[in-house]
mmCIF file of C-alpha atoms (C1' of nucleotides) and ligand atoms in Angstrom:
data_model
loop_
_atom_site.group_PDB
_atom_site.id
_atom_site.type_symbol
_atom_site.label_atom_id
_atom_site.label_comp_id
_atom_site.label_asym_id
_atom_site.label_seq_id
_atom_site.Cartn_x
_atom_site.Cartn_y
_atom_site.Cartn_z
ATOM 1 C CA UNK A 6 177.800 91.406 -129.491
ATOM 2 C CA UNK A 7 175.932 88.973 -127.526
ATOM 3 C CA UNK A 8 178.798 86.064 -127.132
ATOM 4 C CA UNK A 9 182.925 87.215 -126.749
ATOM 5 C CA UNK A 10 185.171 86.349 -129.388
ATOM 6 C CA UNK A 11 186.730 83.716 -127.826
ATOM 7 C CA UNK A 12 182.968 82.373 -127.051
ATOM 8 C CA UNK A 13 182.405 81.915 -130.651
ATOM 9 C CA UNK A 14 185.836 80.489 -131.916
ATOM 10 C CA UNK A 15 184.820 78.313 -129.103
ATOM 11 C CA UNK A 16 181.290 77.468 -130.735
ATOM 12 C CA UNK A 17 183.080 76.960 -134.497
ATOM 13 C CA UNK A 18 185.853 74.995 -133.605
ATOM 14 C CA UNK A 19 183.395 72.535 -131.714
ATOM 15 C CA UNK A 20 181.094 72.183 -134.819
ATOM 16 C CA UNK A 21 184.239 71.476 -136.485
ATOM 17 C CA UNK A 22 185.069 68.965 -133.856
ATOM 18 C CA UNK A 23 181.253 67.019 -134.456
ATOM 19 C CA UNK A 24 182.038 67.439 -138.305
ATOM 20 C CA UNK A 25 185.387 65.322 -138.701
ATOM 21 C CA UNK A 26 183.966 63.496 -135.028
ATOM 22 C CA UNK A 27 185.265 59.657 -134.869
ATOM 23 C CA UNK A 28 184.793 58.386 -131.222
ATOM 24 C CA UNK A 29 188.127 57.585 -130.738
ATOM 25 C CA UNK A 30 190.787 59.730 -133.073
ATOM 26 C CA UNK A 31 192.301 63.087 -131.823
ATOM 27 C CA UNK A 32 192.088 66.460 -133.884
ATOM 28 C CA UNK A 33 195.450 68.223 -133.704
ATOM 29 C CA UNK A 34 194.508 71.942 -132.297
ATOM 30 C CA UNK A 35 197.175 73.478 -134.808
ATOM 31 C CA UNK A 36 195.314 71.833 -138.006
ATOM 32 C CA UNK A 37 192.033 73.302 -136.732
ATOM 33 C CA UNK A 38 193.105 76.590 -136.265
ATOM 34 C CA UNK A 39 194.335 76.691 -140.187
ATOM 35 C CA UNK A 40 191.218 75.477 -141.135
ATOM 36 C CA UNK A 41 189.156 77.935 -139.122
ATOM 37 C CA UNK A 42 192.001 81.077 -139.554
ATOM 38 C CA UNK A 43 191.678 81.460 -135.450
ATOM 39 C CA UNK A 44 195.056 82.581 -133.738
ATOM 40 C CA UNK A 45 196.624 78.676 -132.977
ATOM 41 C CA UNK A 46 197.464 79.808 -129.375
ATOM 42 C CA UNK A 47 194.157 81.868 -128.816
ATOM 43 C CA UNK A 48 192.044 78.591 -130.147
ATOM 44 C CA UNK A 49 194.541 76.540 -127.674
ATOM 45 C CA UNK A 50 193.463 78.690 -124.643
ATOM 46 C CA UNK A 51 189.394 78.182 -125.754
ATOM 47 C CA UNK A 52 189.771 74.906 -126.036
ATOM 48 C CA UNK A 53 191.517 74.355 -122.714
ATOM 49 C CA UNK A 54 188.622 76.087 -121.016
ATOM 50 C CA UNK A 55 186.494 73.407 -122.873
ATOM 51 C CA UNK A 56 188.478 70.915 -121.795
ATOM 52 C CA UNK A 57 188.371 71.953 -118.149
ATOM 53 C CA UNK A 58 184.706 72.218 -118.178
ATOM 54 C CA UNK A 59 185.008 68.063 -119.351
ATOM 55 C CA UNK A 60 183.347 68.938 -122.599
ATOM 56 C CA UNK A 61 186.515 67.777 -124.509
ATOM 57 C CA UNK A 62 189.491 65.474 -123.507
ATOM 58 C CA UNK A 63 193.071 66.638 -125.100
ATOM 59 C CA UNK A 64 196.054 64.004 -125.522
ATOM 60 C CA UNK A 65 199.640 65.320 -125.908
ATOM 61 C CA UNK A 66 201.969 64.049 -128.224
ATOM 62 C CA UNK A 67 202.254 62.697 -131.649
ATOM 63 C CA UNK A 68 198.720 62.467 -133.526
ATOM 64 C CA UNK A 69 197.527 63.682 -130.292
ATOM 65 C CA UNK A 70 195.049 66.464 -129.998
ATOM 66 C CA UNK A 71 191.663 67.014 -128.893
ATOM 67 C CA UNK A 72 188.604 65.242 -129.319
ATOM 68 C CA UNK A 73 184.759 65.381 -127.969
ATOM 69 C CA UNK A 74 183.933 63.634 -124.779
ATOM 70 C CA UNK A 75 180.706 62.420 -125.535
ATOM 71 C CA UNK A 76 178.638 61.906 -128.762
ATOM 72 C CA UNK A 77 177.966 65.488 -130.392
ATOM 73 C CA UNK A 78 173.923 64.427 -130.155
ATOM 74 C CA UNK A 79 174.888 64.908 -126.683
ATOM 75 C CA UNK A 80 176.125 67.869 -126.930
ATOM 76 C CA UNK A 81 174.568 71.567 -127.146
ATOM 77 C CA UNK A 82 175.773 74.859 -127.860
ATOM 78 C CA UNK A 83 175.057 76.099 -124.457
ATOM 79 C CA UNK A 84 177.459 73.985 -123.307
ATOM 80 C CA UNK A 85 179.993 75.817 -124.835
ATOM 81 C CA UNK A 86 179.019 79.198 -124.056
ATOM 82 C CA UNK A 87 178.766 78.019 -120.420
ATOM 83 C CA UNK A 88 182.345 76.894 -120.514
ATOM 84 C CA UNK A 89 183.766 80.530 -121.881
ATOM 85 C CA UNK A 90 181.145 83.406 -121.231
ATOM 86 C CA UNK A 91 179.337 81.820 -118.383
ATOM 87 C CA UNK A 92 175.333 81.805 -118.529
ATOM 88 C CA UNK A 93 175.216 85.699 -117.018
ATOM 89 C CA UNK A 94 173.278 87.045 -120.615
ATOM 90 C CA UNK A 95 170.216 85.070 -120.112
ATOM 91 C CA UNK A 96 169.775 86.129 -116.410
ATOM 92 C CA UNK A 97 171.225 89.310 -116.362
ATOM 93 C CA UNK A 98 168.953 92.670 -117.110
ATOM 94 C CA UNK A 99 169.452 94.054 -120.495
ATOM 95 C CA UNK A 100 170.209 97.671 -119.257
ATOM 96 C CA UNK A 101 172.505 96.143 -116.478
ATOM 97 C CA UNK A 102 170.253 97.206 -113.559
ATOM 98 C CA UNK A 103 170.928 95.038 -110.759
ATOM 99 C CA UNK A 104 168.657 92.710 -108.935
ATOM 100 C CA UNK A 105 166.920 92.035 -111.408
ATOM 101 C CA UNK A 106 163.993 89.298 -110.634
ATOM 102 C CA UNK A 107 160.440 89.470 -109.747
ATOM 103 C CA UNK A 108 160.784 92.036 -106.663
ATOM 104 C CA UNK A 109 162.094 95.113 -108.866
ATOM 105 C CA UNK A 110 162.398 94.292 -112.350
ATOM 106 C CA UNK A 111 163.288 97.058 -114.643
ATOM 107 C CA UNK A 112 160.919 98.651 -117.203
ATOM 108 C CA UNK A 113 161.948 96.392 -120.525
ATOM 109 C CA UNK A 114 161.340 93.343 -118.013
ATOM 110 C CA UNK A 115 158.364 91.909 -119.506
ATOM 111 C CA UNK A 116 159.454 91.798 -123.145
ATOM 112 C CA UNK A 117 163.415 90.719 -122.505
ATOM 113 C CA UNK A 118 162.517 88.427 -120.129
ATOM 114 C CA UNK A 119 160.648 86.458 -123.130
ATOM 115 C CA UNK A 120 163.516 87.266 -125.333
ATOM 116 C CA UNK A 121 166.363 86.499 -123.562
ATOM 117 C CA UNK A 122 164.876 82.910 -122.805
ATOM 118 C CA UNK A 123 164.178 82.186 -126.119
ATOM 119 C CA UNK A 124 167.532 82.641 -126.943
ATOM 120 C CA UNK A 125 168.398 80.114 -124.030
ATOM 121 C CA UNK A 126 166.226 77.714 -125.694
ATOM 122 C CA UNK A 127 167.553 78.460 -128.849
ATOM 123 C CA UNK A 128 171.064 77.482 -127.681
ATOM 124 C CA UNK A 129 169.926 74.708 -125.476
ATOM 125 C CA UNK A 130 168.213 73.122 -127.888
ATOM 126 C CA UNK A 131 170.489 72.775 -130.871
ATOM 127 C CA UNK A 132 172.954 70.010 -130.551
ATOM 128 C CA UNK A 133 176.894 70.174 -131.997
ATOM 129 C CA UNK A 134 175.265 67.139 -134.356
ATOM 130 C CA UNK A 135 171.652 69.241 -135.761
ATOM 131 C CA UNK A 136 174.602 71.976 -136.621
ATOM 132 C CA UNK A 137 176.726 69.758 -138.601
ATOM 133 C CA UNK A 138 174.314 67.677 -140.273
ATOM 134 C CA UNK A 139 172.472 70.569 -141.584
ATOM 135 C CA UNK A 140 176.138 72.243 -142.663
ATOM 136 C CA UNK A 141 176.851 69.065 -144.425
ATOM 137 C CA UNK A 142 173.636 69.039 -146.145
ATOM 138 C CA UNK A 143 173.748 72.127 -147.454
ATOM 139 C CA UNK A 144 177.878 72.623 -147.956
ATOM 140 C CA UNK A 145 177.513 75.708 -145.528
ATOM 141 C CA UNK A 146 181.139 77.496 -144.696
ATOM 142 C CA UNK A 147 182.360 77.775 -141.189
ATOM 143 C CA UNK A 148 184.956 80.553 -142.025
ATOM 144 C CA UNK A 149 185.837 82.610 -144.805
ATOM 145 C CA UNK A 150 188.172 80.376 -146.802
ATOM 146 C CA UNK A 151 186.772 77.043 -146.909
ATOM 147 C CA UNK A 152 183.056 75.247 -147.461
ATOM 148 C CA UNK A 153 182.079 72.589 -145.144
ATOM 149 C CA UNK A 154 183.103 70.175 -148.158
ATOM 150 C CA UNK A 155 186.643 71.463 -147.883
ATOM 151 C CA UNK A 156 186.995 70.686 -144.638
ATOM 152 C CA UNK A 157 185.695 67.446 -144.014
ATOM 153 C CA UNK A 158 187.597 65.522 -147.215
ATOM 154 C CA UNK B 25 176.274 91.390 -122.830
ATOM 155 C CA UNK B 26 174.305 92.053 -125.922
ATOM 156 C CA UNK B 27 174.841 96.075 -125.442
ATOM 157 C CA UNK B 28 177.718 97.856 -124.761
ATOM 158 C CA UNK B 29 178.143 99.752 -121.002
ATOM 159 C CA UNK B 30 177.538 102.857 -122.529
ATOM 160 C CA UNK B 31 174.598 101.660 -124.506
ATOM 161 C CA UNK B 32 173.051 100.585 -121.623
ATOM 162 C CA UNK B 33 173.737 103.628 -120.102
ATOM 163 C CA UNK B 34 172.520 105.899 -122.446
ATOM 164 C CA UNK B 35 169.015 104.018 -122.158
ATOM 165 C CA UNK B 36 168.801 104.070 -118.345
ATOM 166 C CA UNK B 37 169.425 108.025 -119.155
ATOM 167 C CA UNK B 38 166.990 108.337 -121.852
ATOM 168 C CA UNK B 39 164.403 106.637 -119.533
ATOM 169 C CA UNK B 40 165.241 109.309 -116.984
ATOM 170 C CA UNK B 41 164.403 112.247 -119.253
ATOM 171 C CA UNK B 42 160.880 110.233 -120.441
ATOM 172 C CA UNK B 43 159.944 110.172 -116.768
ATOM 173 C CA UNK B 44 160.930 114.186 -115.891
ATOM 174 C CA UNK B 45 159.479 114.893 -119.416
ATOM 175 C CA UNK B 46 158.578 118.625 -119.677
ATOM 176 C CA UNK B 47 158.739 119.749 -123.065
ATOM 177 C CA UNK B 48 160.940 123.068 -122.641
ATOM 178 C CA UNK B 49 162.877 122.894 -119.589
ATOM 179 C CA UNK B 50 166.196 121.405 -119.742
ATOM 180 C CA UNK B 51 167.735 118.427 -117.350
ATOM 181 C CA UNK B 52 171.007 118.959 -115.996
ATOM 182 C CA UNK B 53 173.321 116.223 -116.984
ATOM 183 C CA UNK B 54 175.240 116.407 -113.187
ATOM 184 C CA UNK B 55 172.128 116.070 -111.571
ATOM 185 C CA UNK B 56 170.953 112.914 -113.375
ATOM 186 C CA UNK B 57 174.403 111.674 -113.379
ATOM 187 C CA UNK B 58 173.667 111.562 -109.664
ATOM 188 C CA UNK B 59 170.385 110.624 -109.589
ATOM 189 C CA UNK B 60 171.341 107.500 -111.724
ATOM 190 C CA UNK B 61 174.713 106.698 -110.451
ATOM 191 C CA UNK B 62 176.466 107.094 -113.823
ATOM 192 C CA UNK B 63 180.029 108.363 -114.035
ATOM 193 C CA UNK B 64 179.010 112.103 -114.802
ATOM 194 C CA UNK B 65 181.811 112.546 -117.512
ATOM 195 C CA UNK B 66 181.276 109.323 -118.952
ATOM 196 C CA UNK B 67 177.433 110.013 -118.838
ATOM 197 C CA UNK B 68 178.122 113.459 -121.010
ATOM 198 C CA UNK B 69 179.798 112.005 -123.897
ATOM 199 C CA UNK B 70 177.547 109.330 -124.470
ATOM 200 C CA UNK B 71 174.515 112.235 -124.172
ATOM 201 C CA UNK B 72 176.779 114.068 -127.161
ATOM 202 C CA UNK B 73 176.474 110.870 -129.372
ATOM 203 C CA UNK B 74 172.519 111.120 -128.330
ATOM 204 C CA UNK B 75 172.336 114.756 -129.050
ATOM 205 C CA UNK B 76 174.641 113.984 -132.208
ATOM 206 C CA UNK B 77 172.256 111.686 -133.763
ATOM 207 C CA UNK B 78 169.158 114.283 -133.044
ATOM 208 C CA UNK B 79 167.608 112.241 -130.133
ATOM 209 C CA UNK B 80 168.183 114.934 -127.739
ATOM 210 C CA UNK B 81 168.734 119.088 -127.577
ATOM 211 C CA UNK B 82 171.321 120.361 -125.452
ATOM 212 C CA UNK B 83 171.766 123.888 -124.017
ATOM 213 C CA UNK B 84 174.750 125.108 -121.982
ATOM 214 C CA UNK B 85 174.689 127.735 -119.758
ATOM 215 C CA UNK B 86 173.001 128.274 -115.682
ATOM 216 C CA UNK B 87 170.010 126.061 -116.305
ATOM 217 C CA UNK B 88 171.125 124.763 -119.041
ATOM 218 C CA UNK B 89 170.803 121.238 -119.684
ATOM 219 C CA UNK B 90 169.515 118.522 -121.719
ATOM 220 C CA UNK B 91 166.271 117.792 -122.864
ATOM 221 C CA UNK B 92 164.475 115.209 -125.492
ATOM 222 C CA UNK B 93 164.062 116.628 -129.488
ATOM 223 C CA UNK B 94 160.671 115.227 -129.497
ATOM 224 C CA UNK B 95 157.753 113.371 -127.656
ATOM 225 C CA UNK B 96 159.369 110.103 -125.558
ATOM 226 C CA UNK B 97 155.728 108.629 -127.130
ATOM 227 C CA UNK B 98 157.480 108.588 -130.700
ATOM 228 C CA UNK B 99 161.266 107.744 -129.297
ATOM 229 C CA UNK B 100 161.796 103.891 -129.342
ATOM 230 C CA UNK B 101 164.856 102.236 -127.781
ATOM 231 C CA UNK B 102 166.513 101.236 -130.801
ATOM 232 C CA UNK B 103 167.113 104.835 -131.632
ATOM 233 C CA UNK B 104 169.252 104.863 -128.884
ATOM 234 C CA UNK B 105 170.530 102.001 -129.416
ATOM 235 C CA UNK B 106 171.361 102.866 -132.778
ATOM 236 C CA UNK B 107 173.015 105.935 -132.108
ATOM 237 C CA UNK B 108 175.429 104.302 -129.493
ATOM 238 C CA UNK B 109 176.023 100.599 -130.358
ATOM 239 C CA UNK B 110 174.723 100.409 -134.203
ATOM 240 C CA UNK B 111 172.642 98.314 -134.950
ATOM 241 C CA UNK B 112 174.936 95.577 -136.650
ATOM 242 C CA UNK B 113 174.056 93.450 -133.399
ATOM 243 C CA UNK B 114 170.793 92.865 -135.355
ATOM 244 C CA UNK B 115 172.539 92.118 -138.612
ATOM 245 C CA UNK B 116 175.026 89.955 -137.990
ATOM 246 C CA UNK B 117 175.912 85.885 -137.443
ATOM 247 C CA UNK B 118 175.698 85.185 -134.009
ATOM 248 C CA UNK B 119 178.906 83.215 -133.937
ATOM 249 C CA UNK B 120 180.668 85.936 -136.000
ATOM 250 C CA UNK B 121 180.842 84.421 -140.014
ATOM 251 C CA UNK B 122 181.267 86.460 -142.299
ATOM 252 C CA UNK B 123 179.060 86.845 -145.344
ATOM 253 C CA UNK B 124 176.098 86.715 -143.179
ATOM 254 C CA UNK B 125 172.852 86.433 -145.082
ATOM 255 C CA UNK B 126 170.596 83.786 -147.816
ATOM 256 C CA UNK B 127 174.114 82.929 -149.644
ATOM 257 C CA UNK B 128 175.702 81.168 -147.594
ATOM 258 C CA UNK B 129 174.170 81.249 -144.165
ATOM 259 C CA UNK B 130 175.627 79.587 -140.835
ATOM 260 C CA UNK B 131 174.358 76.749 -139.404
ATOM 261 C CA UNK B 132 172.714 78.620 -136.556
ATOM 262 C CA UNK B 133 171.261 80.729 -139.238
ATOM 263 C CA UNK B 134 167.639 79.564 -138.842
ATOM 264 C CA UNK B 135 166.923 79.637 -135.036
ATOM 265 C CA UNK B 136 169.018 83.194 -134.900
ATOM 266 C CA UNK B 137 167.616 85.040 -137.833
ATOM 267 C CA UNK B 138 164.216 84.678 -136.221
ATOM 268 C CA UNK B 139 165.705 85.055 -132.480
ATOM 269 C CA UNK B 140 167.867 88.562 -133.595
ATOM 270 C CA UNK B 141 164.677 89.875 -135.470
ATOM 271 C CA UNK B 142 162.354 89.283 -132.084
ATOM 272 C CA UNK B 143 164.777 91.540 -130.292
ATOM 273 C CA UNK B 144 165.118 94.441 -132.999
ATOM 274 C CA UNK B 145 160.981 94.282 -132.738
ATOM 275 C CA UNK B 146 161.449 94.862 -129.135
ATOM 276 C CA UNK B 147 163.393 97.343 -129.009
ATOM 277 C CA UNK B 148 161.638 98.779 -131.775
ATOM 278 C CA UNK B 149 158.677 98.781 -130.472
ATOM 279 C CA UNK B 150 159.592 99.908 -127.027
ATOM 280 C CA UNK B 151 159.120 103.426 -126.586
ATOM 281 C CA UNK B 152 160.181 105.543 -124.265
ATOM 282 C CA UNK B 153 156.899 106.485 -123.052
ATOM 283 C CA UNK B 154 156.080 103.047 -122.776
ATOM 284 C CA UNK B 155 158.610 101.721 -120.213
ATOM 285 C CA UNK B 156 158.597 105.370 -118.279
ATOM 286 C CA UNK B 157 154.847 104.610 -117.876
ATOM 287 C CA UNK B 158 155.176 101.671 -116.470
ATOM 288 C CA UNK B 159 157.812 102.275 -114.228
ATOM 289 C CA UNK B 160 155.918 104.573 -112.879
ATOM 290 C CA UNK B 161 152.636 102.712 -112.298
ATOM 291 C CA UNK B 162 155.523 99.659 -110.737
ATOM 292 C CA UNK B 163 157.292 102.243 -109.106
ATOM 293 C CA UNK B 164 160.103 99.881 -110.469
ATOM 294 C CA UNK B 165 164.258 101.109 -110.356
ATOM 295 C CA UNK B 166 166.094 102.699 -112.288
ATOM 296 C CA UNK B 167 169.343 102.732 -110.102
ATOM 297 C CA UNK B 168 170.277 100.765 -106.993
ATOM 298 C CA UNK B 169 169.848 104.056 -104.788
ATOM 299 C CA UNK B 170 166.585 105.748 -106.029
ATOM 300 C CA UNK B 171 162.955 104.204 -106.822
ATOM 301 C CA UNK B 172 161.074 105.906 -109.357
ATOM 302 C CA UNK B 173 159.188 107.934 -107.148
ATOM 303 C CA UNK B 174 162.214 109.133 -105.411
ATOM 304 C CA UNK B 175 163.209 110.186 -108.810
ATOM 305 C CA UNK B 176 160.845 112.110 -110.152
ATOM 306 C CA UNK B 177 159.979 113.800 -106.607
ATOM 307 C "C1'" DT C 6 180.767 143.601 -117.606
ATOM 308 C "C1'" DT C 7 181.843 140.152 -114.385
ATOM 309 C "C1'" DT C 8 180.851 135.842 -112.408
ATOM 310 C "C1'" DA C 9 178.722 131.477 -111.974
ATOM 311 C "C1'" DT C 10 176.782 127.595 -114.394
ATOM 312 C "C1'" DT C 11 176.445 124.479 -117.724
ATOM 313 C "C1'" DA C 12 177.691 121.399 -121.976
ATOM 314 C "C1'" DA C 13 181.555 120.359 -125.640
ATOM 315 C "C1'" DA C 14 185.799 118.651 -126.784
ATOM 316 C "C1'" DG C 15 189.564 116.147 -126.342
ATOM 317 C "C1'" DA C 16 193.640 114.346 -123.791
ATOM 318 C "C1'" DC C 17 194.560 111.040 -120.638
ATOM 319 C "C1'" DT C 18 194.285 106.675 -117.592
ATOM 320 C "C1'" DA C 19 192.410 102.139 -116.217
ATOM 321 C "C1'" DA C 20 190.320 97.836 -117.103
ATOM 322 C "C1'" DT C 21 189.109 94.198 -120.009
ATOM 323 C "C1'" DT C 22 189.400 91.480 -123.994
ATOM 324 C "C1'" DT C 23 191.986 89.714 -127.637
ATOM 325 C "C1'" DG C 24 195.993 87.905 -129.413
ATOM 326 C "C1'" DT C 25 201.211 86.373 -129.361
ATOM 327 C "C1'" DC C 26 205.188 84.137 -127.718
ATOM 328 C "C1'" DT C 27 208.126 81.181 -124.956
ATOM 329 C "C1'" DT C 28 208.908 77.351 -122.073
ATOM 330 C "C1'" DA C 29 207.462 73.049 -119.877
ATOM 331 C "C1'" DA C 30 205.276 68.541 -119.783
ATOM 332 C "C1'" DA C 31 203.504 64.419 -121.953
ATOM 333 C "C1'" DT C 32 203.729 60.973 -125.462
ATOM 334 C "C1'" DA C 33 204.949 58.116 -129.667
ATOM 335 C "C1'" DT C 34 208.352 56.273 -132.354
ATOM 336 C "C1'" DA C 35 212.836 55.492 -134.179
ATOM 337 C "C1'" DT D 30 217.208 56.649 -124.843
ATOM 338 C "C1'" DA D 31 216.899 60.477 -128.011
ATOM 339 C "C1'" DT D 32 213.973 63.073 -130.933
ATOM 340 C "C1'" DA D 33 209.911 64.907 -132.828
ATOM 341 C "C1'" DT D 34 205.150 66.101 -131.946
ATOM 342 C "C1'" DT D 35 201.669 67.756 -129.487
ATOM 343 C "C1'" DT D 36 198.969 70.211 -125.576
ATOM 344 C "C1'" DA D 37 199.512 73.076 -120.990
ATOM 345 C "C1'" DA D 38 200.686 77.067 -118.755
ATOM 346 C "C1'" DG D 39 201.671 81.476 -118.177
ATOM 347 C "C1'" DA D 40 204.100 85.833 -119.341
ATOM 348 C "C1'" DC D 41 203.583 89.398 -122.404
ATOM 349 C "C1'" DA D 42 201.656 92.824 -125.949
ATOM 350 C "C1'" DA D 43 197.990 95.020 -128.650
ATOM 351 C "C1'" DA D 44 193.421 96.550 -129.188
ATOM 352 C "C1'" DT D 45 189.137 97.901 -127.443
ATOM 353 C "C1'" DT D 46 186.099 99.587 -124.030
ATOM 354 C "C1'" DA D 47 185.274 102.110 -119.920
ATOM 355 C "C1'" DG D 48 186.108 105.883 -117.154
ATOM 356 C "C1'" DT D 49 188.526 110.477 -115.530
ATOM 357 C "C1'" DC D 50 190.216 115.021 -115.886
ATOM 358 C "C1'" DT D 51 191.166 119.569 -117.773
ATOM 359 C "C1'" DT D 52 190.245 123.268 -120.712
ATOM 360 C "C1'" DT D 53 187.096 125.823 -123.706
ATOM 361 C "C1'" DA D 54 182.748 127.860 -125.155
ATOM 362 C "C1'" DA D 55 178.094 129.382 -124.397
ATOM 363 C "C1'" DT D 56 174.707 131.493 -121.558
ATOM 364 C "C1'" DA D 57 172.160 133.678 -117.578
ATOM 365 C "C1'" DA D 58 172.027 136.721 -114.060
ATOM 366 C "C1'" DA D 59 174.045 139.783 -110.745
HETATM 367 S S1 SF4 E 215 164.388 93.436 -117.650
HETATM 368 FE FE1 SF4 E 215 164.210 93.488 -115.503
HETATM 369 S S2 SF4 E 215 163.785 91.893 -114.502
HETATM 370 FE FE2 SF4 E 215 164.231 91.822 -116.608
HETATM 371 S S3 SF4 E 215 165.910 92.205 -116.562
HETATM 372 FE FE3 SF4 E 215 165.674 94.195 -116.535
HETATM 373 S S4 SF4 E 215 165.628 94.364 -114.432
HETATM 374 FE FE4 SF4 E 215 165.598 92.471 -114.519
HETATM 375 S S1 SF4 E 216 173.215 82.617 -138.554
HETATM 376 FE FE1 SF4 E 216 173.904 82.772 -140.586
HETATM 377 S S2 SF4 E 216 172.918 83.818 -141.896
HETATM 378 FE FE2 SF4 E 216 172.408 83.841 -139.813
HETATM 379 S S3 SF4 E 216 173.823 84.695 -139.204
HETATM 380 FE FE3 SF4 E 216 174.986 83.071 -138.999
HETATM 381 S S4 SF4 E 216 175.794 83.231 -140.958
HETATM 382 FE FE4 SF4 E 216 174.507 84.569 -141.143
#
DNA sequence: TTTATTAAAGACTAATTTGTCTTAAATATA
DNA sequence: TATATTTAAGACAAATTAGTCTTTAATAAA
């Protein structure tokens, strides 16, 4: 698996977040969680690592909740990975030989070096927005039980 | 990590047995255990999932050992790969949906499909002639302890 | 045949990740 | 102020992965 678990609930519930996003309302974290079926107090933990890393802001108390802390054009999935799994898979070798760099690079080098950038790209270069505009376009589904349609009404 | 500890493993050791490569002598999985720096138990029962899957001939007894089932020119990566991880890394959604496929993709589905398929071509394509050869020529490492050359000495 | 060497098998432990639960703190509103 | 709602924090438990150890089986060679 190339991100954790918690990485990804991390990734869904902010494409959630930039599909319901209004600048200035709060999504409550329990109402997520039902809409996503991710463990309320796991999701709670993700999202407080989000929050720490100032991706988020969080407001306690009634209609409180969590909301984005800057516009989700602004905002790209390697953010979010940063915040949970750190940034280790697209430096690190991909048989776990250490120092890996230009001195002694392992025998894959050459080829996963390519690769694993790409996928840094790929990541750094899609925004929380490109995700939810194309899942609104085409009434995608972000878990099992509802379509994107579901979830925004 | 995109592969498991003891996939990784099992590829640093099937690089080993590409570079001492003699077609019917047998490697001794203590010694390599050593030469790698690989927990030797831990190192043996990921060699039985190897020699499990037909990648690799064992033989017990003084001299006894371990030794490739055919050529490392016609072994790619992803065999061993396969026959530690699976290869469901190369199937599935990236952040974890279910249902993963033309139905009803993710909205990452795009940029990964293409990004997952570049690595299974890698690793596909790797064999383990390939990457022995040019460690050699690089006199790259396999280990933190032992060049190449010190290896195959 | 006895002994030494080697892998196979499986029980066991440790570490990490994933998930649950309880309590505390902050806030809105009656 | 009292109560309900919500996140924060951290203890705890379960599941998975990683790693260790012991015993058994096969084989070579003395
Ligand atoms: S592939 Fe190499 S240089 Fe690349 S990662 Fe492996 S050791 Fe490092
Ligand atoms: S990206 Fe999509 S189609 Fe691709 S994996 Fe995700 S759900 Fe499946």
């Amino acid at each position: 698996m190339l991100l954790s678990k918690a990485c990804i609930y991390g990734v869904r519930a902010s494409l959630y977040m930039a599909l319901v996003y209004h600048k200035d309302s709060y999504i409550s974290i329990r109402d997520m969680s039902q809409k996503l079926d991710i463990s309320f107090h796991f999701l709670t933990k993700i999202l407080q690592q989000i929050t720490q890393a100032g991706l988020m802001h969080s407001y306690k108390g009634p209609n409180g909740g969590i909301n984005l802390s800057k516009n989700p054009r602004e905002i790209t999935i390697i953010e979010i990975i940063d915040a949970i799994d750190g940034l280790d898979v697209f430096t690190e070798c991909v048989i776990g030989l250490p120092g890996c760099g230009k001195n002694k690079p392992c025998p894959l080098h050459e080829k996963w070096a390519i690769a694993r950038q790409e996928l840094q790209d790929m990541f750094e270069n899609t925004t929380l927005h490109e995700m939810a505009f194309n899942s609104k376009k085409l009434n995608l589904r972000l878990s099992n039980e509802f379509s994107i349609k579901e979830l925004i009404d």
